[in-house]
mmCIF file of C-alpha atoms in Angstrom:
data_model
loop_
_atom_site.group_PDB
_atom_site.id
_atom_site.type_symbol
_atom_site.label_atom_id
_atom_site.label_comp_id
_atom_site.label_asym_id
_atom_site.label_seq_id
_atom_site.Cartn_x
_atom_site.Cartn_y
_atom_site.Cartn_z
ATOM 1 C CA MET A 1 -32.334 -15.989 -34.429
ATOM 2 C CA TRP A 2 -29.571 -14.238 -32.407
ATOM 3 C CA TRP A 3 -26.305 -13.093 -33.908
ATOM 4 C CA SER A 4 -23.203 -12.885 -31.664
ATOM 5 C CA ALA A 5 -20.245 -12.892 -34.041
ATOM 6 C CA GLY A 6 -18.378 -10.375 -31.902
ATOM 7 C CA ARG A 7 -19.746 -7.592 -29.728
ATOM 8 C CA THR A 8 -19.051 -4.039 -30.889
ATOM 9 C CA ALA A 9 -19.652 -0.711 -29.184
ATOM 10 C CA GLY A 10 -23.323 0.124 -29.529
ATOM 11 C CA ALA A 11 -24.247 -3.281 -30.982
ATOM 12 C CA CYS A 12 -27.526 -4.725 -29.702
ATOM 13 C CA LEU A 13 -29.904 -7.434 -30.913
ATOM 14 C CA ARG A 14 -30.505 -8.250 -34.534
ATOM 15 C CA MET A 15 -33.900 -9.693 -35.399
ATOM 16 C CA PRO A 16 -35.350 -10.993 -38.621
ATOM 17 C CA HIS A 17 -37.010 -8.191 -40.569
ATOM 18 C CA LEU A 18 -40.525 -9.521 -40.186
ATOM 19 C CA LEU A 19 -40.161 -9.689 -36.406
ATOM 20 C CA GLN A 20 -38.768 -6.206 -35.910
ATOM 21 C CA PRO A 21 -41.004 -3.846 -33.895
ATOM 22 C CA PRO A 22 -41.916 -0.352 -35.134
ATOM 23 C CA SER A 23 -38.896 1.954 -35.367
ATOM 24 C CA TRP A 24 -40.092 4.273 -32.605
ATOM 25 C CA ARG A 25 -40.394 1.355 -30.223
ATOM 26 C CA TRP A 26 -37.002 -0.041 -31.232
ATOM 27 C CA ARG A 27 -35.247 3.250 -30.538
ATOM 28 C CA SER A 28 -36.845 3.689 -27.125
ATOM 29 C CA SER A 29 -35.826 0.213 -26.046
ATOM 30 C CA THR A 30 -32.289 0.161 -27.492
ATOM 31 C CA LYS A 31 -30.510 1.093 -24.254
ATOM 32 C CA ARG A 32 -32.553 -1.387 -22.231
ATOM 33 C CA LEU A 33 -31.819 -4.256 -24.619
ATOM 34 C CA CYS A 34 -28.093 -3.421 -24.723
ATOM 35 C CA SER A 35 -27.886 -3.584 -20.955
ATOM 36 C CA ARG A 36 -29.051 -7.190 -21.094
ATOM 37 C CA MET A 37 -26.365 -8.278 -23.545
ATOM 38 C CA SER A 38 -23.610 -8.800 -21.012
ATOM 39 C CA SER A 39 -21.808 -12.024 -21.815
ATOM 40 C CA SER A 40 -21.163 -14.737 -19.243
ATOM 41 C CA ARG A 41 -17.616 -15.157 -20.551
ATOM 42 C CA PRO A 42 -14.768 -12.971 -21.827
ATOM 43 C CA PRO A 43 -13.896 -10.763 -23.583
ATOM 44 C CA TRP A 44 -15.171 -8.260 -21.026
ATOM 45 C CA ARG A 45 -16.153 -4.629 -21.303
ATOM 46 C CA LEU A 46 -14.215 -3.381 -18.311
ATOM 47 C CA LEU A 47 -14.148 -0.196 -16.219
ATOM 48 C CA PHE A 48 -11.058 0.279 -14.060
ATOM 49 C CA PHE A 49 -10.936 2.345 -10.836
ATOM 50 C CA GLY A 50 -7.472 3.253 -9.485
ATOM 51 C CA SER A 51 -5.027 5.950 -8.446
ATOM 52 C CA ASP A 52 -1.480 5.030 -7.403
ATOM 53 C CA GLU A 53 1.560 3.099 -8.656
ATOM 54 C CA PHE A 54 0.245 -0.145 -7.177
ATOM 55 C CA ALA A 55 -2.870 0.193 -9.343
ATOM 56 C CA VAL A 56 -0.847 0.990 -12.477
ATOM 57 C CA GLU A 57 0.535 -2.566 -12.627
ATOM 58 C CA SER A 58 -2.957 -4.049 -12.989
ATOM 59 C CA LEU A 59 -4.010 -1.383 -15.491
ATOM 60 C CA LYS A 60 -0.824 -2.005 -17.487
ATOM 61 C CA LEU A 61 -1.549 -5.733 -17.802
ATOM 62 C CA LEU A 62 -5.200 -5.137 -18.702
ATOM 63 C CA THR A 63 -4.117 -2.684 -21.409
ATOM 64 C CA SER A 64 -1.627 -5.190 -22.808
ATOM 65 C CA SER A 65 -4.297 -7.892 -22.808
ATOM 66 C CA ARG A 66 -6.704 -5.666 -24.726
ATOM 67 C CA ASN A 67 -4.069 -4.585 -27.245
ATOM 68 C CA ALA A 68 -2.922 -8.162 -27.826
ATOM 69 C CA ASN A 69 -6.481 -9.388 -28.529
ATOM 70 C CA GLU A 70 -6.062 -12.165 -25.986
ATOM 71 C CA GLY A 71 -9.809 -12.537 -25.659
ATOM 72 C CA ILE A 72 -9.972 -11.293 -22.057
ATOM 73 C CA VAL A 73 -10.551 -7.533 -22.373
ATOM 74 C CA GLU A 74 -12.686 -6.101 -25.168
ATOM 75 C CA THR A 75 -12.943 -2.487 -24.028
ATOM 76 C CA LEU A 76 -11.132 -0.713 -21.196
ATOM 77 C CA GLU A 77 -11.935 2.649 -19.657
ATOM 78 C CA VAL A 78 -10.609 4.286 -16.493
ATOM 79 C CA VAL A 79 -11.993 6.146 -13.476
ATOM 80 C CA THR A 80 -9.497 8.056 -11.366
ATOM 81 C CA LEU A 81 -9.260 10.831 -8.810
ATOM 82 C CA PRO A 82 -8.449 14.516 -9.342
ATOM 83 C CA GLY A 83 -4.832 15.580 -9.736
ATOM 84 C CA SER A 84 -1.917 14.101 -11.621
ATOM 85 C CA VAL A 85 -2.070 10.626 -10.093
ATOM 86 C CA PRO A 86 -0.104 7.727 -11.674
ATOM 87 C CA VAL A 87 -3.198 5.957 -13.058
ATOM 88 C CA LYS A 88 -4.364 9.112 -14.818
ATOM 89 C CA ARG A 89 -0.939 9.663 -16.370
ATOM 90 C CA PHE A 90 -0.785 6.066 -17.600
ATOM 91 C CA ALA A 91 -4.298 6.291 -19.067
ATOM 92 C CA GLN A 92 -3.456 9.520 -20.896
ATOM 93 C CA GLN A 93 -0.196 8.097 -22.263
ATOM 94 C CA ASN A 94 -2.039 5.034 -23.566
ATOM 95 C CA ARG A 95 -5.081 6.944 -24.849
ATOM 96 C CA LEU A 96 -7.569 5.217 -22.562
ATOM 97 C CA THR A 97 -10.934 6.890 -22.040
ATOM 98 C CA LEU A 98 -10.934 8.689 -18.677
ATOM 99 C CA HIS A 99 -13.865 9.316 -16.344
ATOM 100 C CA GLY A 100 -13.854 11.635 -13.341
ATOM 101 C CA TRP A 101 -15.105 10.827 -9.862
ATOM 102 C CA PRO A 102 -17.909 10.699 -8.816
ATOM 103 C CA LEU A 103 -18.960 8.665 -11.826
ATOM 104 C CA HIS A 104 -21.963 9.464 -14.006
ATOM 105 C CA ASP A 105 -24.448 6.847 -15.213
ATOM 106 C CA VAL A 106 -22.767 3.836 -16.880
ATOM 107 C CA THR A 107 -25.838 1.630 -17.277
ATOM 108 C CA GLY A 108 -25.326 -1.026 -19.932
ATOM 109 C CA GLN A 109 -21.813 0.079 -20.877
ATOM 110 C CA PHE A 110 -19.678 -2.415 -18.935
ATOM 111 C CA ASP A 111 -19.720 -6.052 -17.873
ATOM 112 C CA VAL A 112 -17.358 -5.899 -14.905
ATOM 113 C CA GLY A 113 -15.487 -3.319 -12.839
ATOM 114 C CA VAL A 114 -12.021 -3.568 -11.305
ATOM 115 C CA VAL A 115 -10.916 -1.523 -8.284
ATOM 116 C CA VAL A 116 -7.242 -1.321 -7.336
ATOM 117 C CA SER A 117 -6.057 1.086 -4.645
ATOM 118 C CA PHE A 118 -8.830 3.601 -5.339
ATOM 119 C CA GLY A 119 -9.588 4.780 -1.812
ATOM 120 C CA CYS A 120 -13.305 5.573 -2.255
ATOM 121 C CA LEU A 121 -16.325 3.496 -1.275
ATOM 122 C CA LEU A 122 -18.576 2.465 -4.153
ATOM 123 C CA ASN A 123 -22.271 2.561 -3.383
ATOM 124 C CA GLU A 124 -24.708 -0.252 -4.017
ATOM 125 C CA ALA A 125 -26.455 1.513 -6.907
ATOM 126 C CA LEU A 126 -23.154 1.806 -8.804
ATOM 127 C CA ILE A 127 -22.121 -1.791 -8.097
ATOM 128 C CA LYS A 128 -25.425 -3.026 -9.539
ATOM 129 C CA LYS A 129 -24.602 -1.326 -12.866
ATOM 130 C CA PHE A 130 -22.062 -4.112 -13.492
ATOM 131 C CA PRO A 131 -23.713 -7.456 -14.337
ATOM 132 C CA HIS A 132 -20.660 -9.384 -13.099
ATOM 133 C CA GLY A 133 -19.944 -7.099 -10.169
ATOM 134 C CA ILE A 134 -16.781 -5.209 -9.309
ATOM 135 C CA LEU A 135 -13.538 -6.950 -8.409
ATOM 136 C CA ASN A 136 -10.811 -5.669 -6.100
ATOM 137 C CA VAL A 137 -7.089 -6.481 -6.066
ATOM 138 C CA HIS A 138 -5.955 -6.344 -2.427
ATOM 139 C CA PRO A 139 -2.315 -6.883 -1.275
ATOM 140 C CA SER A 140 -2.904 -9.170 1.692
ATOM 141 C CA LEU A 141 -4.421 -12.525 2.521
ATOM 142 C CA LEU A 142 -7.873 -11.314 3.535
ATOM 143 C CA PRO A 143 -9.319 -11.195 6.111
ATOM 144 C CA ARG A 144 -5.901 -10.253 7.499
ATOM 145 C CA TRP A 145 -5.083 -6.562 6.988
ATOM 146 C CA ARG A 146 -8.301 -5.093 5.728
ATOM 147 C CA GLY A 147 -7.953 -1.374 5.141
ATOM 148 C CA PRO A 148 -5.838 1.179 3.273
ATOM 149 C CA ALA A 149 -2.297 0.172 4.327
ATOM 150 C CA PRO A 150 -1.950 -3.636 4.305
ATOM 151 C CA VAL A 151 1.631 -3.769 2.988
ATOM 152 C CA PHE A 152 2.925 -1.369 5.646
ATOM 153 C CA HIS A 153 1.313 -3.378 8.434
ATOM 154 C CA THR A 154 2.591 -6.645 6.994
ATOM 155 C CA ILE A 155 6.155 -5.342 7.448
ATOM 156 C CA LEU A 156 5.452 -3.517 10.712
ATOM 157 C CA HIS A 157 4.092 -6.626 12.414
ATOM 158 C CA GLY A 158 6.709 -9.003 11.051
ATOM 159 C CA ASP A 159 4.431 -11.297 9.027
ATOM 160 C CA ALA A 160 6.365 -14.154 7.448
ATOM 161 C CA VAL A 161 3.753 -14.769 4.744
ATOM 162 C CA THR A 162 1.437 -12.432 2.869
ATOM 163 C CA GLY A 163 -0.148 -12.549 -0.577
ATOM 164 C CA VAL A 164 -2.775 -11.029 -2.851
ATOM 165 C CA THR A 165 -6.527 -11.463 -2.877
ATOM 166 C CA ILE A 166 -9.099 -10.952 -5.625
ATOM 167 C CA MET A 167 -12.399 -10.223 -3.931
ATOM 168 C CA GLN A 168 -15.821 -8.983 -4.933
ATOM 169 C CA ILE A 169 -16.681 -5.456 -3.828
ATOM 170 C CA ARG A 170 -19.578 -4.955 -1.456
ATOM 171 C CA PRO A 171 -21.114 -1.606 -0.499
ATOM 172 C CA HIS A 172 -20.736 0.277 2.798
ATOM 173 C CA ARG A 173 -17.454 -1.308 4.009
ATOM 174 C CA PHE A 174 -13.983 -1.852 2.591
ATOM 175 C CA ASP A 175 -12.473 -5.307 2.031
ATOM 176 C CA VAL A 176 -15.283 -7.493 3.379
ATOM 177 C CA GLY A 177 -16.554 -9.091 0.169
ATOM 178 C CA PRO A 178 -16.269 -12.742 -0.846
ATOM 179 C CA VAL A 179 -12.898 -14.064 -2.020
ATOM 180 C CA LEU A 180 -12.622 -15.250 -5.635
ATOM 181 C CA ASN A 181 -8.896 -15.937 -5.819
ATOM 182 C CA GLN A 182 -5.855 -15.826 -3.542
ATOM 183 C CA GLU A 183 -2.128 -16.417 -3.882
ATOM 184 C CA LEU A 184 0.464 -16.639 -1.092
ATOM 185 C CA HIS A 185 3.804 -14.851 -1.100
ATOM 186 C CA PRO A 186 6.621 -15.286 1.476
ATOM 187 C CA VAL A 187 7.881 -12.003 2.925
ATOM 188 C CA PRO A 188 11.652 -11.714 2.302
ATOM 189 C CA GLN A 189 13.751 -10.835 5.320
ATOM 190 C CA SER A 190 14.824 -7.197 5.518
ATOM 191 C CA CYS A 191 12.583 -6.075 2.650
ATOM 192 C CA THR A 192 10.883 -2.684 2.846
ATOM 193 C CA ALA A 193 7.208 -1.915 2.362
ATOM 194 C CA ASP A 194 8.025 -0.294 -0.989
ATOM 195 C CA GLN A 195 9.851 -3.405 -2.202
ATOM 196 C CA LEU A 196 7.105 -5.757 -1.048
ATOM 197 C CA GLY A 197 4.387 -3.539 -2.515
ATOM 198 C CA ALA A 198 6.073 -3.551 -5.922
ATOM 199 C CA VAL A 199 6.227 -7.358 -5.967
ATOM 200 C CA LEU A 200 2.617 -7.756 -4.829
ATOM 201 C CA ALA A 201 1.430 -5.248 -7.446
ATOM 202 C CA VAL A 202 2.788 -7.455 -10.231
ATOM 203 C CA LYS A 203 1.532 -10.652 -8.606
ATOM 204 C CA GLY A 204 -1.903 -9.094 -8.099
ATOM 205 C CA ALA A 205 -2.100 -7.973 -11.733
ATOM 206 C CA HIS A 206 -1.442 -11.520 -12.976
ATOM 207 C CA LEU A 207 -3.918 -12.993 -10.486
ATOM 208 C CA LEU A 208 -6.531 -10.519 -11.766
ATOM 209 C CA ILE A 209 -6.041 -11.684 -15.362
ATOM 210 C CA ASP A 210 -6.267 -15.295 -14.205
ATOM 211 C CA THR A 211 -9.542 -14.505 -12.429
ATOM 212 C CA LEU A 212 -11.041 -12.707 -15.447
ATOM 213 C CA LYS A 213 -10.293 -15.704 -17.692
ATOM 214 C CA THR A 214 -12.686 -17.902 -15.692
ATOM 215 C CA LEU A 215 -14.737 -15.273 -13.875
ATOM 216 C CA SER A 216 -18.042 -17.141 -13.971
ATOM 217 C CA GLU A 217 -16.437 -20.215 -12.452
ATOM 218 C CA LYS A 218 -14.657 -18.126 -9.818
ATOM 219 C CA MET A 219 -17.950 -16.426 -8.917
ATOM 220 C CA GLU A 220 -19.672 -19.776 -8.476
ATOM 221 C CA ASN A 221 -16.893 -20.958 -6.124
ATOM 222 C CA ARG A 222 -16.419 -17.725 -4.180
ATOM 223 C CA ARG A 223 -16.175 -17.976 -0.415
ATOM 224 C CA GLU A 224 -17.182 -15.547 2.280
ATOM 225 C CA GLN A 225 -14.440 -14.155 4.476
ATOM 226 C CA SER A 226 -14.097 -15.557 7.961
ATOM 227 C CA GLN A 227 -14.212 -13.173 10.887
ATOM 228 C CA THR A 228 -11.525 -15.263 12.540
ATOM 229 C CA GLY A 229 -8.151 -13.672 11.949
ATOM 230 C CA ALA A 230 -9.577 -10.404 10.620
ATOM 231 C CA THR A 231 -7.280 -7.439 11.307
ATOM 232 C CA PHE A 232 -7.380 -3.787 10.265
ATOM 233 C CA ALA A 233 -4.575 -1.857 8.551
ATOM 234 C CA PRO A 234 -5.133 1.876 9.160
ATOM 235 C CA LYS A 235 -3.339 4.596 7.248
ATOM 236 C CA ILE A 236 0.246 5.352 8.198
ATOM 237 C CA THR A 237 0.504 8.628 10.124
ATOM 238 C CA LYS A 238 3.324 10.757 11.537
ATOM 239 C CA SER A 239 2.295 9.799 15.061
ATOM 240 C CA MET A 240 3.533 6.262 14.339
ATOM 241 C CA SER A 241 7.071 7.515 13.661
ATOM 242 C CA TRP A 242 7.994 8.323 17.299
ATOM 243 C CA VAL A 243 10.507 5.791 18.620
ATOM 244 C CA LEU A 244 9.702 4.463 22.087
ATOM 245 C CA TRP A 245 13.181 3.525 23.275
ATOM 246 C CA GLU A 246 11.955 2.045 26.551
ATOM 247 C CA GLU A 247 9.309 -0.153 24.898
ATOM 248 C CA GLN A 248 10.575 -1.103 21.440
ATOM 249 C CA THR A 249 13.119 -3.812 20.672
ATOM 250 C CA CYS A 250 15.789 -3.675 17.961
ATOM 251 C CA ASP A 251 13.609 -5.813 15.703
ATOM 252 C CA GLN A 252 10.555 -3.625 16.245
ATOM 253 C CA ILE A 253 12.482 -0.470 15.389
ATOM 254 C CA ASP A 254 13.930 -2.208 12.340
ATOM 255 C CA ARG A 255 10.435 -3.164 11.146
ATOM 256 C CA LEU A 256 9.119 0.328 11.824
ATOM 257 C CA TYR A 257 11.878 1.825 9.676
ATOM 258 C CA ARG A 258 11.338 -0.686 6.852
ATOM 259 C CA ALA A 259 7.578 -0.074 6.968
ATOM 260 C CA ILE A 260 7.448 3.730 6.944
ATOM 261 C CA GLY A 261 11.018 5.048 6.707
ATOM 262 C CA SER A 262 10.885 5.850 2.985
ATOM 263 C CA ARG A 263 7.867 8.122 3.559
ATOM 264 C CA ILE A 264 8.063 9.303 7.165
ATOM 265 C CA ALA A 265 11.356 9.639 9.069
ATOM 266 C CA LEU A 266 11.595 8.045 12.512
ATOM 267 C CA ARG A 267 11.615 10.701 15.240
ATOM 268 C CA THR A 268 12.763 11.412 18.767
ATOM 269 C CA THR A 269 13.565 14.696 20.544
ATOM 270 C CA TRP A 270 16.715 16.521 21.586
ATOM 271 C CA ASP A 271 16.497 19.186 24.273
ATOM 272 C CA GLY A 272 12.801 19.676 23.488
ATOM 273 C CA ARG A 273 13.318 19.783 19.713
ATOM 274 C CA THR A 274 12.217 17.146 17.238
ATOM 275 C CA VAL A 275 15.042 15.120 15.704
ATOM 276 C CA LYS A 276 14.517 12.996 12.606
ATOM 277 C CA LEU A 277 16.601 9.828 12.538
ATOM 278 C CA LEU A 278 18.027 9.045 9.097
ATOM 279 C CA GLU A 279 19.918 6.220 7.363
ATOM 280 C CA PHE A 280 19.071 3.401 9.721
ATOM 281 C CA VAL A 281 21.756 0.685 9.782
ATOM 282 C CA GLY A 282 20.114 -1.859 12.063
ATOM 283 C CA ARG A 283 21.358 -3.532 15.216
ATOM 284 C CA CYS A 284 24.723 -2.356 16.599
ATOM 285 C CA HIS A 285 27.123 -4.205 18.882
ATOM 286 C CA ILE A 286 28.550 -1.829 21.472
ATOM 287 C CA SER A 287 31.453 -2.445 23.840
ATOM 288 C CA LEU A 288 30.868 -0.491 27.032
ATOM 289 C CA ALA A 289 33.613 0.906 29.253
ATOM 290 C CA ASP A 290 31.812 -0.500 32.285
ATOM 291 C CA GLU A 291 30.048 -3.730 31.332
ATOM 292 C CA ARG A 292 28.478 -3.945 34.815
ATOM 293 C CA ARG A 293 26.485 -0.756 34.304
ATOM 294 C CA LYS A 294 23.501 -1.293 32.032
ATOM 295 C CA PRO A 295 22.670 1.821 29.984
ATOM 296 C CA ASP A 296 19.141 3.173 30.094
ATOM 297 C CA PRO A 297 16.984 2.899 26.968
ATOM 298 C CA GLY A 298 17.582 5.995 24.875
ATOM 299 C CA SER A 299 21.273 6.233 25.765
ATOM 300 C CA VAL A 300 23.341 7.260 22.775
ATOM 301 C CA SER A 301 26.916 6.498 21.779
ATOM 302 C CA TYR A 302 28.893 7.889 18.879
ATOM 303 C CA GLN A 303 30.834 5.108 17.147
ATOM 304 C CA LYS A 304 33.818 6.807 15.567
ATOM 305 C CA GLU A 305 34.993 3.859 13.480
ATOM 306 C CA SER A 306 31.688 3.492 11.634
ATOM 307 C CA ASP A 307 30.539 7.124 11.983
ATOM 308 C CA THR A 308 27.287 5.940 13.531
ATOM 309 C CA LEU A 309 25.041 7.132 16.333
ATOM 310 C CA ALA A 310 24.104 4.019 18.315
ATOM 311 C CA VAL A 311 21.017 4.297 20.503
ATOM 312 C CA CYS A 312 20.056 1.908 23.271
ATOM 313 C CA CYS A 313 16.536 0.484 23.101
ATOM 314 C CA LYS A 314 14.704 -2.199 25.071
ATOM 315 C CA ASP A 315 16.974 -5.127 24.165
ATOM 316 C CA GLY A 316 20.088 -3.708 22.496
ATOM 317 C CA TRP A 317 21.411 -0.925 20.266
ATOM 318 C CA VAL A 318 20.371 0.397 16.866
ATOM 319 C CA GLY A 319 22.345 2.738 14.634
ATOM 320 C CA PHE A 320 21.745 5.788 12.448
ATOM 321 C CA LYS A 321 24.182 7.472 10.086
ATOM 322 C CA ALA A 322 22.562 10.908 10.124
ATOM 323 C CA VAL A 323 19.945 13.067 11.798
ATOM 324 C CA LEU A 324 17.892 16.099 10.827
ATOM 325 C CA LEU A 325 17.731 18.854 13.428
ATOM 326 C CA LYS A 326 17.873 22.363 11.995
ATOM 327 C CA LYS A 327 19.613 20.808 9.018
ATOM 328 C CA ARG A 328 20.908 17.411 7.989
ATOM 329 C CA LEU A 329 23.880 16.317 10.113
ATOM 330 C CA THR A 330 26.113 13.282 9.858
ATOM 331 C CA ALA A 331 26.663 11.275 13.019
ATOM 332 C CA ALA A 332 30.060 12.986 13.457
ATOM 333 C CA ASP A 333 28.524 16.438 12.937
ATOM 334 C CA PHE A 334 25.884 15.770 15.556
ATOM 335 C CA TYR A 335 28.444 14.433 18.003
ATOM 336 C CA ASN A 336 30.776 17.407 17.554
ATOM 337 C CA GLY A 337 28.067 20.055 17.477
ATOM 338 C CA TYR A 338 25.658 18.794 20.118
ATOM 339 C CA LEU A 339 26.522 15.586 21.928
ATOM 340 C CA HIS A 340 30.181 16.322 22.747
ATOM 341 C CA GLN A 341 29.331 19.906 23.678
ATOM 342 C CA SER A 342 26.619 18.822 26.104
ATOM 343 C CA VAL A 343 29.009 16.486 27.918
ATOM 344 C CA GLN A 344 31.581 19.282 28.282
ATOM 345 C CA LYS A 345 28.879 21.426 29.913
ATOM 346 C CA SER A 346 28.102 18.560 32.329
ATOM 347 C CA TRP A 347 24.499 18.603 31.127
ATOM 348 C CA PRO A 348 22.543 16.260 33.464
ATOM 349 C CA GLY A 349 21.089 12.988 32.300
ATOM 350 C CA GLY A 350 22.507 10.812 29.579
ATOM 351 C CA LYS A 351 20.022 9.231 27.188
ATOM 352 C CA PHE A 352 17.805 9.514 24.149
ATOM 353 C CA VAL A 353 14.161 9.088 25.057
ATOM 354 C CA ILE A 354 11.021 9.651 23.065
ATOM 355 C CA ARG A 355 10.742 13.251 24.271
ATOM 356 C CA GLN A 356 14.339 13.889 25.263
ATOM 357 C CA PHE A 357 17.760 13.254 23.732
ATOM 358 C CA LEU A 358 20.048 12.621 26.721
ATOM 359 C CA LYS A 359 23.736 11.805 27.013
ATOM 360 C CA TYR A 360 24.838 8.916 29.198
ATOM 361 C CA THR A 361 26.697 6.894 26.579
ATOM 362 C CA SER A 362 28.184 9.977 24.998
ATOM 363 C CA ILE A 363 30.379 9.899 28.135
ATOM 364 C CA ILE A 364 31.200 6.294 27.277
ATOM 365 C CA SER A 365 32.022 7.433 23.776
ATOM 366 C CA LEU A 366 34.399 10.057 25.153
ATOM 367 C CA GLN A 367 36.059 7.410 27.314
ATOM 368 C CA GLN A 368 36.488 5.211 24.255
ATOM 369 C CA SER A 369 37.925 8.124 22.280
ATOM 370 C CA ALA A 370 40.389 8.813 25.071
ATOM 371 C CA GLN A 371 41.440 5.176 25.077
ATOM 372 C CA ASP A 372 41.866 5.250 21.279
ATOM 373 C CA SER A 373 44.108 8.299 21.501
#
């Protein structure tokens, strides 16, 4: 007869006394027998892999589920990366058992693993330690935006719809495993990557709990990802922050700012020096002194009424309230200290370009100021 009135740490098989093997044999086989006791239904013995704030939302809900005895999570332990990352801090505050990376042998200790924004490939040998595999919470509708920065690329490319995916981890490559669960989410207009990421983190955490409730059923109905529509979302780098005034439209610059602006400032150059563009205000409507003369992309105009630097791009004007040169400067400071001064010196040119901050519409701005006075 088998007893299963609730699994406890270290509990294995119980056998009638007359059927028990010699004690030496029982002890040598204890670990092997335990490893076969994984249940086909919750509550699960769960090992969580994560690092950042996005991952904390899933860990938070798993911890609440365990503490509330909801019958989904029996035990919960955490693997995280070196340093004071958000997942480690949360685990310490909530007295969760922590494991370092790379992970030591966990044979027979867990039923299922969960990976959320961990950033490291898990090898096949480790994946096989989990009888029900390892799940991943991914903030996109896979196969679209595989890779480390799906939320940023969702905003950058102007996707109208995104979502979250629960998939099964496979070795060797990121984000290619079969899909167990998916939920759509419309992308709000004008939202930033940070705002969208926060919403998807919560939605992903709830979808994870939903998946764990009926994991066996979800595994039976899993579907392989199609190669049609697969796209890659590489890490955001500083090289992406250069504004190409001649090539980028107002909407593209707006999306670039909303995607990376909270982490990496948009950049151009002034007289060979890098200028960081701060406090983006979106599309500007500029009245030119000579409507027949079309300004070149990169042309800049100081708008006195709104204290904004308006820059001409491929299909219009976009505005910034401040820049960072040697120090932070308001639009008025930059105009008075650099732009106005360059016009007085009859410096040639007249436009902002990716490698050069020029001055054509600063002349327009002076004309407008003269008319105002």
